Amino acid sequence: MAMAMATAPASLSLLLLLLSLLTPPPAHSTPLYPSPYHSPPTVLFPDYRKMTTHFKIYTYDPPNPFHFTTPSETQFHNSLLNSQFLTRNPNEAHLFFVPFPNDFSTRPLSRLIRDLRRSFPYWNRTLGADHFFVSRAGIAYAPDRNVLELKKNAVQISVFPTTSGNFIPHKDLTLPPIHPNPSPHAPANKTASFLGFSKLDMKIQSQSQSETSLVQEMEGDPEFKIASEPLDFGESRFCLFLYGGDLTWVGEAMRVGCVPVVITDRPIHDLPMIDVVRWSEIAVFVGPRGGVGELKRFLSGIDEERYERMRRLGIAAAQHFVWNATPQPLDAFHMVMYQLWLRRHAIRYARREWV
Ligand SMILES: *[C@@H]1O[C@H](CO)[C@@H](O)[C@H](O)[C@H]1NC(C)=O
Ligand SMILES: *[C@@H]1O[C@H](CO)[C@@H](O)[C@H](O)[C@H]1NC(C)=O
């Protein structure tokens, strides 16, 4: 209850902040809802508030006590266990949480689902569609019936970026990564000629030839700065990230007003908050093939009005990517919960006894 009361003013001030950001639009170029969200704020925030008071999760006991291994999984799990969302009454639960360790192979996973199916009536009602689980890399298809139902029907929460092929769009979702230590920078003014700061992970295996040569080109270009510690986020116009590399700082870049540029040669389906936040209005996605010349042309082609809108919407959305030890309204934990809330409408079949 305290949580719900704390939420209302926060959402309201966010709404006011949003409204204040939206200077009157030159009608031709501004979208209908110039907000960082897919839904209009007048729909999103009341629904979010409803979630904070009504949403109920029933969690099964894990097969054995275990710990999740990555910071965002651990943070999500601890926050969930200490939240008002848990219920001991499965009959009032909207969703069911199936905890299991990341190193579970197909066989123990199959046994786990088989046991749930036999011991509780809930799995059979939806064949797992009102169930969810956390798996760092996501789970792959397996010919086993139990694992296949888990894979195809239950909501998977993986850590962004998800192992390729392990993510089903519109059903699955990802946890925003936790960056090691928040920097104190506030949004700053930009040095006009400075094109970008980039935090590029040179060690990643999956990096393609064109990505590698793009990074080498940027290293030799005075307009780019390649470093492993993002000290100058706030002073850069654009912050460049390689998809598949270290993306832990994307949220932080947005917070300090550095527009994220994600370099990728494939479509990305598993962006965190993808069904809440309009990524296309906040970040730029470009392929590596044209090299640094093409990248510069593309980024300089973004006009000031669009750039400023992206920057402001990024700052407004950044709070949703922050993990707090004690969850705060609208932070990463609550927005992951909200995405689960959006997925709660599974059709439950009563079991029919054929005679
Ligand atoms: C769920 O369905 C399976 C058959 O698919 C059956 O073996 C099992 O007993 C059912 N579970 C419950 C709790 O009725
Ligand atoms: C940014 O520029 C504005 C004027 O354009 C100025 O008022 C403000 O103090 C500057 N902020 C910083 C952090 O330099």
PDB file of C-alpha atoms in Angstrom, residues 53-291:
ATOM      1  CA  THR A  53      -1.433  -2.726  -6.287  1.00  0.00           C
ATOM      2  CA  HIS A  54      -2.994  -5.739  -8.024  1.00  0.00           C
ATOM      3  CA  PHE A  55      -0.284  -7.879  -9.607  1.00  0.00           C
ATOM      4  CA  LYS A  56       0.231 -11.228  -7.859  1.00  0.00           C
ATOM      5  CA  ILE A  57       2.895 -13.847  -8.528  1.00  0.00           C
ATOM      6  CA  TYR A  58       3.001 -17.346  -7.103  1.00  0.00           C
ATOM      7  CA  THR A  59       6.464 -18.864  -6.968  1.00  0.00           C
ATOM      8  CA  TYR A  60       7.122 -22.580  -6.891  1.00  0.00           C
ATOM      9  CA  ASP A  61       9.842 -23.852  -4.576  1.00  0.00           C
ATOM     10  CA  PRO A  62      13.096 -24.441  -6.467  1.00  0.00           C
ATOM     11  CA  PRO A  63      14.184 -28.090  -6.791  1.00  0.00           C
ATOM     12  CA  ASN A  64      17.223 -27.283  -4.598  1.00  0.00           C
ATOM     13  CA  PRO A  65      18.420 -24.013  -3.137  1.00  0.00           C
ATOM     14  CA  PHE A  66      20.533 -22.193  -5.735  1.00  0.00           C
ATOM     15  CA  HIS A  67      21.812 -18.755  -6.702  1.00  0.00           C
ATOM     16  CA  PHE A  68      21.536 -16.912  -9.979  1.00  0.00           C
ATOM     17  CA  THR A  69      24.930 -15.983 -11.369  1.00  0.00           C
ATOM     18  CA  THR A  70      24.671 -12.591 -13.089  1.00  0.00           C
ATOM     19  CA  PRO A  71      24.043  -9.308 -11.243  1.00  0.00           C
ATOM     20  CA  SER A  72      20.788  -8.455 -13.007  1.00  0.00           C
ATOM     21  CA  GLU A  73      19.295 -11.926 -12.479  1.00  0.00           C
ATOM     22  CA  THR A  74      20.260 -11.840  -8.825  1.00  0.00           C
ATOM     23  CA  GLN A  75      18.882  -8.333  -8.396  1.00  0.00           C
ATOM     24  CA  PHE A  76      15.628  -9.208 -10.119  1.00  0.00           C
ATOM     25  CA  HIS A  77      15.195 -12.400  -8.097  1.00  0.00           C
ATOM     26  CA  ASN A  78      15.944 -10.775  -4.734  1.00  0.00           C
ATOM     27  CA  SER A  79      13.673  -7.848  -5.534  1.00  0.00           C
ATOM     28  CA  LEU A  80      10.859 -10.203  -6.513  1.00  0.00           C
ATOM     29  CA  LEU A  81      11.189 -12.303  -3.366  1.00  0.00           C
ATOM     30  CA  ASN A  82      11.051  -9.186  -1.193  1.00  0.00           C
ATOM     31  CA  SER A  83       8.237  -7.516  -3.114  1.00  0.00           C
ATOM     32  CA  GLN A  84       4.538  -7.058  -2.522  1.00  0.00           C
ATOM     33  CA  PHE A  85       3.910  -9.031  -5.735  1.00  0.00           C
ATOM     34  CA  LEU A  86       4.416 -12.467  -4.192  1.00  0.00           C
ATOM     35  CA  THR A  87       1.411 -14.358  -2.933  1.00  0.00           C
ATOM     36  CA  ARG A  88       1.124 -17.663  -1.133  1.00  0.00           C
ATOM     37  CA  ASN A  89      -2.333 -18.143  -2.588  1.00  0.00           C
ATOM     38  CA  PRO A  90      -2.007 -19.591  -6.105  1.00  0.00           C
ATOM     39  CA  ASN A  91      -5.690 -18.915  -6.747  1.00  0.00           C
ATOM     40  CA  GLU A  92      -5.152 -15.164  -6.772  1.00  0.00           C
ATOM     41  CA  ALA A  93      -1.928 -15.375  -8.834  1.00  0.00           C
ATOM     42  CA  HIS A  94      -1.800 -13.858 -12.322  1.00  0.00           C
ATOM     43  CA  LEU A  95       1.502 -15.556 -13.110  1.00  0.00           C
ATOM     44  CA  PHE A  96       3.581 -18.448 -11.760  1.00  0.00           C
ATOM     45  CA  PHE A  97       7.348 -18.236 -11.363  1.00  0.00           C
ATOM     46  CA  VAL A  98       9.403 -21.384 -12.061  1.00  0.00           C
ATOM     47  CA  PRO A  99      12.882 -20.947 -10.545  1.00  0.00           C
ATOM     48  CA  PHE A 100      15.737 -23.158 -11.725  1.00  0.00           C
ATOM     49  CA  PRO A 101      19.509 -22.691 -11.973  1.00  0.00           C
ATOM     50  CA  ASN A 102      21.215 -21.587 -15.180  1.00  0.00           C
ATOM     51  CA  ASP A 103      23.210 -24.793 -15.503  1.00  0.00           C
ATOM     52  CA  PHE A 104      20.103 -27.025 -15.671  1.00  0.00           C
ATOM     53  CA  SER A 105      20.322 -29.214 -18.762  1.00  0.00           C
ATOM     54  CA  THR A 106      17.332 -30.578 -20.674  1.00  0.00           C
ATOM     55  CA  ARG A 107      16.890 -33.644 -18.510  1.00  0.00           C
ATOM     56  CA  PRO A 108      16.514 -32.050 -15.047  1.00  0.00           C
ATOM     57  CA  LEU A 109      14.498 -29.232 -16.631  1.00  0.00           C
ATOM     58  CA  SER A 110      12.107 -31.755 -18.154  1.00  0.00           C
ATOM     59  CA  ARG A 111      11.766 -33.520 -14.797  1.00  0.00           C
ATOM     60  CA  LEU A 112      11.032 -30.210 -13.097  1.00  0.00           C
ATOM     61  CA  ILE A 113       8.191 -29.346 -15.473  1.00  0.00           C
ATOM     62  CA  ARG A 114       6.833 -32.892 -15.384  1.00  0.00           C
ATOM     63  CA  ASP A 115       6.659 -32.712 -11.584  1.00  0.00           C
ATOM     64  CA  LEU A 116       4.901 -29.306 -11.670  1.00  0.00           C
ATOM     65  CA  ARG A 117       2.441 -30.664 -14.182  1.00  0.00           C
ATOM     66  CA  ARG A 118       1.635 -33.647 -11.975  1.00  0.00           C
ATOM     67  CA  SER A 119       1.626 -31.970  -8.586  1.00  0.00           C
ATOM     68  CA  PHE A 120      -0.259 -28.747  -9.371  1.00  0.00           C
ATOM     69  CA  PRO A 121      -3.278 -28.002 -11.550  1.00  0.00           C
ATOM     70  CA  TYR A 122      -1.831 -24.731 -12.951  1.00  0.00           C
ATOM     71  CA  TRP A 123       0.480 -25.873 -15.723  1.00  0.00           C
ATOM     72  CA  ASN A 124      -2.193 -27.891 -17.521  1.00  0.00           C
ATOM     73  CA  ARG A 125      -4.663 -24.972 -17.593  1.00  0.00           C
ATOM     74  CA  THR A 126      -2.468 -22.991 -19.996  1.00  0.00           C
ATOM     75  CA  LEU A 127       0.325 -25.463 -20.857  1.00  0.00           C
ATOM     76  CA  GLY A 128       2.654 -23.020 -19.167  1.00  0.00           C
ATOM     77  CA  ALA A 129       1.496 -19.750 -20.749  1.00  0.00           C
ATOM     78  CA  ASP A 130       0.908 -18.065 -17.372  1.00  0.00           C
ATOM     79  CA  HIS A 131       4.311 -19.185 -16.126  1.00  0.00           C
ATOM     80  CA  PHE A 132       7.652 -17.419 -16.353  1.00  0.00           C
ATOM     81  CA  PHE A 133      11.290 -18.242 -15.681  1.00  0.00           C
ATOM     82  CA  VAL A 134      14.677 -16.540 -15.553  1.00  0.00           C
ATOM     83  CA  SER A 135      17.540 -17.850 -17.670  1.00  0.00           C
ATOM     84  CA  ARG A 136      20.682 -15.800 -18.314  1.00  0.00           C
ATOM     85  CA  ALA A 137      21.227 -16.881 -21.922  1.00  0.00           C
ATOM     86  CA  GLY A 138      17.683 -18.077 -22.621  1.00  0.00           C
ATOM     87  CA  ILE A 139      16.794 -21.703 -23.367  1.00  0.00           C
ATOM     88  CA  ALA A 140      17.065 -23.410 -26.724  1.00  0.00           C
ATOM     89  CA  TYR A 141      14.502 -25.610 -28.461  1.00  0.00           C
ATOM     90  CA  ALA A 142      14.587 -29.228 -27.352  1.00  0.00           C
ATOM     91  CA  PRO A 143      12.582 -32.194 -28.640  1.00  0.00           C
ATOM     92  CA  ASP A 144      11.432 -32.954 -25.087  1.00  0.00           C
ATOM     93  CA  ARG A 145       7.716 -32.167 -24.603  1.00  0.00           C
ATOM     94  CA  ASN A 146       8.098 -30.513 -21.196  1.00  0.00           C
ATOM     95  CA  VAL A 147      10.989 -28.294 -22.225  1.00  0.00           C
ATOM     96  CA  LEU A 148       9.276 -27.455 -25.503  1.00  0.00           C
ATOM     97  CA  GLU A 149       6.156 -26.240 -23.682  1.00  0.00           C
ATOM     98  CA  LEU A 150       8.312 -24.179 -21.355  1.00  0.00           C
ATOM     99  CA  LYS A 151      10.213 -22.742 -24.312  1.00  0.00           C
ATOM    100  CA  LYS A 152       7.178 -22.006 -26.495  1.00  0.00           C
ATOM    101  CA  ASN A 153       4.578 -20.965 -23.939  1.00  0.00           C
ATOM    102  CA  ALA A 154       6.160 -19.627 -20.767  1.00  0.00           C
ATOM    103  CA  VAL A 155       7.603 -16.098 -20.610  1.00  0.00           C
ATOM    104  CA  GLN A 156      11.376 -16.216 -20.641  1.00  0.00           C
ATOM    105  CA  ILE A 157      13.379 -13.499 -18.900  1.00  0.00           C
ATOM    106  CA  SER A 158      16.977 -13.485 -20.101  1.00  0.00           C
ATOM    107  CA  VAL A 159      19.830 -11.037 -19.681  1.00  0.00           C
ATOM    108  CA  PHE A 160      20.271  -8.616 -22.588  1.00  0.00           C
ATOM    109  CA  PRO A 161      21.776  -9.428 -25.033  1.00  0.00           C
ATOM    110  CA  THR A 162      20.287 -12.923 -25.324  1.00  0.00           C
ATOM    111  CA  THR A 163      22.121 -15.790 -26.980  1.00  0.00           C
ATOM    112  CA  SER A 164      21.143 -15.762 -30.639  1.00  0.00           C
ATOM    113  CA  GLY A 165      18.084 -17.886 -31.451  1.00  0.00           C
ATOM    114  CA  ASN A 166      16.973 -18.166 -27.820  1.00  0.00           C
ATOM    115  CA  PHE A 167      14.524 -15.253 -27.856  1.00  0.00           C
ATOM    116  CA  ILE A 168      10.879 -15.289 -28.994  1.00  0.00           C
ATOM    117  CA  PRO A 169       9.689 -11.720 -29.762  1.00  0.00           C
ATOM    118  CA  HIS A 170       6.468 -10.486 -28.084  1.00  0.00           C
ATOM    119  CA  LYS A 171       6.574 -13.336 -25.549  1.00  0.00           C
ATOM    120  CA  ASP A 172      10.043 -13.164 -24.008  1.00  0.00           C
ATOM    121  CA  LEU A 173      11.701 -10.197 -22.368  1.00  0.00           C
ATOM    122  CA  THR A 174      15.145  -9.172 -21.173  1.00  0.00           C
ATOM    123  CA  LEU A 175      16.651  -7.661 -18.063  1.00  0.00           C
ATOM    124  CA  PRO A 176      18.579  -4.444 -18.653  1.00  0.00           C
ATOM    125  CA  PRO A 177      22.218  -5.061 -17.725  1.00  0.00           C
ATOM    126  CA  ILE A 178      23.532  -3.623 -14.466  1.00  0.00           C
ATOM    127  CA  HIS A 179      26.462  -1.321 -15.025  1.00  0.00           C
ATOM    128  CA  PRO A 180      29.209  -1.571 -12.449  1.00  0.00           C
ATOM    129  CA  ASN A 181      29.136   1.891 -10.865  1.00  0.00           C
ATOM    130  CA  PRO A 182      26.911   4.826 -11.708  1.00  0.00           C
ATOM    131  CA  SER A 183      28.836   7.944 -12.685  1.00  0.00           C
ATOM    132  CA  PRO A 184      27.833  11.258 -11.098  1.00  0.00           C
ATOM    133  CA  HIS A 185      27.534  13.110 -14.428  1.00  0.00           C
ATOM    134  CA  ALA A 186      24.444  15.180 -15.031  1.00  0.00           C
ATOM    135  CA  PRO A 187      23.251  15.928 -18.563  1.00  0.00           C
ATOM    136  CA  ALA A 188      25.843  18.286 -20.052  1.00  0.00           C
ATOM    137  CA  ASN A 189      26.143  20.569 -23.067  1.00  0.00           C
ATOM    138  CA  LYS A 190      27.781  19.058 -26.105  1.00  0.00           C
ATOM    139  CA  THR A 191      31.018  20.015 -27.728  1.00  0.00           C
ATOM    140  CA  ALA A 192      29.743  20.582 -31.217  1.00  0.00           C
ATOM    141  CA  SER A 193      32.419  18.924 -33.302  1.00  0.00           C
ATOM    142  CA  PHE A 194      32.774  15.874 -31.125  1.00  0.00           C
ATOM    143  CA  LEU A 195      31.056  12.963 -32.754  1.00  0.00           C
ATOM    144  CA  GLY A 196      31.187  10.202 -30.265  1.00  0.00           C
ATOM    145  CA  PHE A 197      32.487   8.344 -27.355  1.00  0.00           C
ATOM    146  CA  SER A 198      32.540   4.642 -27.787  1.00  0.00           C
ATOM    147  CA  LYS A 199      32.732   1.849 -25.348  1.00  0.00           C
ATOM    148  CA  LEU A 200      33.655  -1.015 -27.569  1.00  0.00           C
ATOM    149  CA  ASP A 201      34.579  -4.417 -26.297  1.00  0.00           C
ATOM    150  CA  MET A 202      37.531  -5.544 -28.349  1.00  0.00           C
ATOM    151  CA  LYS A 203      37.558  -9.026 -26.914  1.00  0.00           C
ATOM    152  CA  ILE A 204      34.215 -10.319 -28.106  1.00  0.00           C
ATOM    153  CA  GLN A 205      34.306 -13.403 -30.280  1.00  0.00           C
ATOM    154  CA  SER A 206      31.205 -12.813 -32.335  1.00  0.00           C
ATOM    155  CA  GLN A 207      32.509  -9.538 -33.741  1.00  0.00           C
ATOM    156  CA  SER A 208      32.357  -9.618 -37.496  1.00  0.00           C
ATOM    157  CA  GLN A 209      35.093  -8.537 -39.905  1.00  0.00           C
ATOM    158  CA  SER A 210      33.303  -5.305 -40.732  1.00  0.00           C
ATOM    159  CA  GLU A 211      32.797  -4.487 -37.041  1.00  0.00           C
ATOM    160  CA  THR A 212      36.475  -5.064 -36.311  1.00  0.00           C
ATOM    161  CA  SER A 213      37.645  -2.851 -39.145  1.00  0.00           C
ATOM    162  CA  LEU A 214      35.119  -0.167 -38.188  1.00  0.00           C
ATOM    163  CA  VAL A 215      36.568  -0.091 -34.684  1.00  0.00           C
ATOM    164  CA  GLN A 216      40.100   0.158 -36.085  1.00  0.00           C
ATOM    165  CA  GLU A 217      39.040   3.017 -38.344  1.00  0.00           C
ATOM    166  CA  MET A 218      37.455   4.865 -35.443  1.00  0.00           C
ATOM    167  CA  GLU A 219      40.581   4.485 -33.358  1.00  0.00           C
ATOM    168  CA  GLY A 220      42.480   6.392 -36.012  1.00  0.00           C
ATOM    169  CA  ASP A 221      39.871   9.140 -36.290  1.00  0.00           C
ATOM    170  CA  PRO A 222      40.194  12.249 -34.113  1.00  0.00           C
ATOM    171  CA  GLU A 223      36.425  12.698 -33.948  1.00  0.00           C
ATOM    172  CA  PHE A 224      35.987   9.389 -32.161  1.00  0.00           C
ATOM    173  CA  LYS A 225      37.243   8.416 -28.803  1.00  0.00           C
ATOM    174  CA  ILE A 226      37.611   4.759 -27.960  1.00  0.00           C
ATOM    175  CA  ALA A 227      38.104   3.948 -24.317  1.00  0.00           C
ATOM    176  CA  SER A 228      37.203   1.245 -21.884  1.00  0.00           C
ATOM    177  CA  GLU A 229      35.960   3.587 -19.162  1.00  0.00           C
ATOM    178  CA  PRO A 230      33.070   5.854 -20.109  1.00  0.00           C
ATOM    179  CA  LEU A 231      34.321   9.008 -18.421  1.00  0.00           C
ATOM    180  CA  ASP A 232      33.122  11.479 -21.034  1.00  0.00           C
ATOM    181  CA  PHE A 233      29.605  10.226 -21.710  1.00  0.00           C
ATOM    182  CA  GLY A 234      28.027  13.541 -20.881  1.00  0.00           C
ATOM    183  CA  GLU A 235      30.220  15.561 -23.242  1.00  0.00           C
ATOM    184  CA  SER A 236      29.663  13.304 -26.245  1.00  0.00           C
ATOM    185  CA  ARG A 237      26.833  13.699 -28.701  1.00  0.00           C
ATOM    186  CA  PHE A 238      26.660  10.006 -29.450  1.00  0.00           C
ATOM    187  CA  CYS A 239      27.736   6.959 -27.480  1.00  0.00           C
ATOM    188  CA  LEU A 240      28.583   3.995 -29.667  1.00  0.00           C
ATOM    189  CA  PHE A 241      28.000   0.388 -28.701  1.00  0.00           C
ATOM    190  CA  LEU A 242      28.616  -2.829 -30.564  1.00  0.00           C
ATOM    191  CA  TYR A 243      25.647  -5.180 -30.257  1.00  0.00           C
ATOM    192  CA  GLY A 244      27.071  -8.345 -28.767  1.00  0.00           C
ATOM    193  CA  GLY A 245      29.725  -6.339 -26.967  1.00  0.00           C
ATOM    194  CA  ASP A 246      29.449  -4.690 -23.597  1.00  0.00           C
ATOM    195  CA  LEU A 247      26.100  -2.921 -23.493  1.00  0.00           C
ATOM    196  CA  THR A 248      25.996  -2.360 -19.760  1.00  0.00           C
ATOM    197  CA  TRP A 249      26.362   1.399 -20.190  1.00  0.00           C
ATOM    198  CA  VAL A 250      23.502   2.076 -22.603  1.00  0.00           C
ATOM    199  CA  GLY A 251      21.120   3.196 -19.848  1.00  0.00           C
ATOM    200  CA  GLU A 252      23.811   5.352 -18.279  1.00  0.00           C
ATOM    201  CA  ALA A 253      24.585   6.996 -21.630  1.00  0.00           C
ATOM    202  CA  MET A 254      20.918   7.916 -21.988  1.00  0.00           C
ATOM    203  CA  ARG A 255      20.779   9.273 -18.456  1.00  0.00           C
ATOM    204  CA  VAL A 256      23.562  11.773 -19.114  1.00  0.00           C
ATOM    205  CA  GLY A 257      22.123  12.813 -22.468  1.00  0.00           C
ATOM    206  CA  CYS A 258      24.406  10.877 -24.813  1.00  0.00           C
ATOM    207  CA  VAL A 259      22.324   9.410 -27.642  1.00  0.00           C
ATOM    208  CA  PRO A 260      23.126   5.682 -27.965  1.00  0.00           C
ATOM    209  CA  VAL A 261      24.256   4.392 -31.355  1.00  0.00           C
ATOM    210  CA  VAL A 262      24.058   0.614 -31.592  1.00  0.00           C
ATOM    211  CA  ILE A 263      26.234  -0.865 -34.304  1.00  0.00           C
ATOM    212  CA  THR A 264      24.726  -4.079 -35.547  1.00  0.00           C
ATOM    213  CA  ASP A 265      24.437  -5.978 -38.789  1.00  0.00           C
ATOM    214  CA  ARG A 266      21.278  -7.849 -37.765  1.00  0.00           C
ATOM    215  CA  PRO A 267      17.860  -6.828 -36.467  1.00  0.00           C
ATOM    216  CA  ILE A 268      17.630  -6.747 -32.660  1.00  0.00           C
ATOM    217  CA  HIS A 269      14.474  -8.177 -31.095  1.00  0.00           C
ATOM    218  CA  ASP A 270      15.517  -8.498 -27.481  1.00  0.00           C
ATOM    219  CA  LEU A 271      16.144  -4.892 -26.427  1.00  0.00           C
ATOM    220  CA  PRO A 272      15.172  -4.311 -22.788  1.00  0.00           C
ATOM    221  CA  MET A 273      11.757  -2.595 -22.352  1.00  0.00           C
ATOM    222  CA  ILE A 274      11.106  -3.141 -26.037  1.00  0.00           C
ATOM    223  CA  ASP A 275       7.334  -3.166 -25.640  1.00  0.00           C
ATOM    224  CA  VAL A 276       7.252  -0.113 -23.373  1.00  0.00           C
ATOM    225  CA  VAL A 277       9.918   2.217 -24.730  1.00  0.00           C
ATOM    226  CA  ARG A 278      10.150   3.451 -28.328  1.00  0.00           C
ATOM    227  CA  TRP A 279      13.760   2.600 -29.019  1.00  0.00           C
ATOM    228  CA  SER A 280      13.625   4.073 -32.511  1.00  0.00           C
ATOM    229  CA  GLU A 281      13.006   7.523 -30.975  1.00  0.00           C
ATOM    230  CA  ILE A 282      15.835   7.192 -28.458  1.00  0.00           C
ATOM    231  CA  ALA A 283      18.684   5.334 -30.108  1.00  0.00           C
ATOM    232  CA  VAL A 284      20.251   5.018 -33.548  1.00  0.00           C
ATOM    233  CA  PHE A 285      20.854   1.610 -35.122  1.00  0.00           C
ATOM    234  CA  VAL A 286      23.434   1.389 -37.895  1.00  0.00           C
ATOM    235  CA  GLY A 287      25.275  -1.344 -39.743  1.00  0.00           C
ATOM    236  CA  PRO A 288      29.092  -1.511 -39.652  1.00  0.00           C
ATOM    237  CA  ARG A 289      29.621  -2.110 -43.371  1.00  0.00           C
ATOM    238  CA  GLY A 290      29.961   1.437 -44.649  1.00  0.00           C
ATOM    239  CA  GLY A 291      32.917   2.085 -42.378  1.00  0.00           C
TER     240      GLY A 291
END
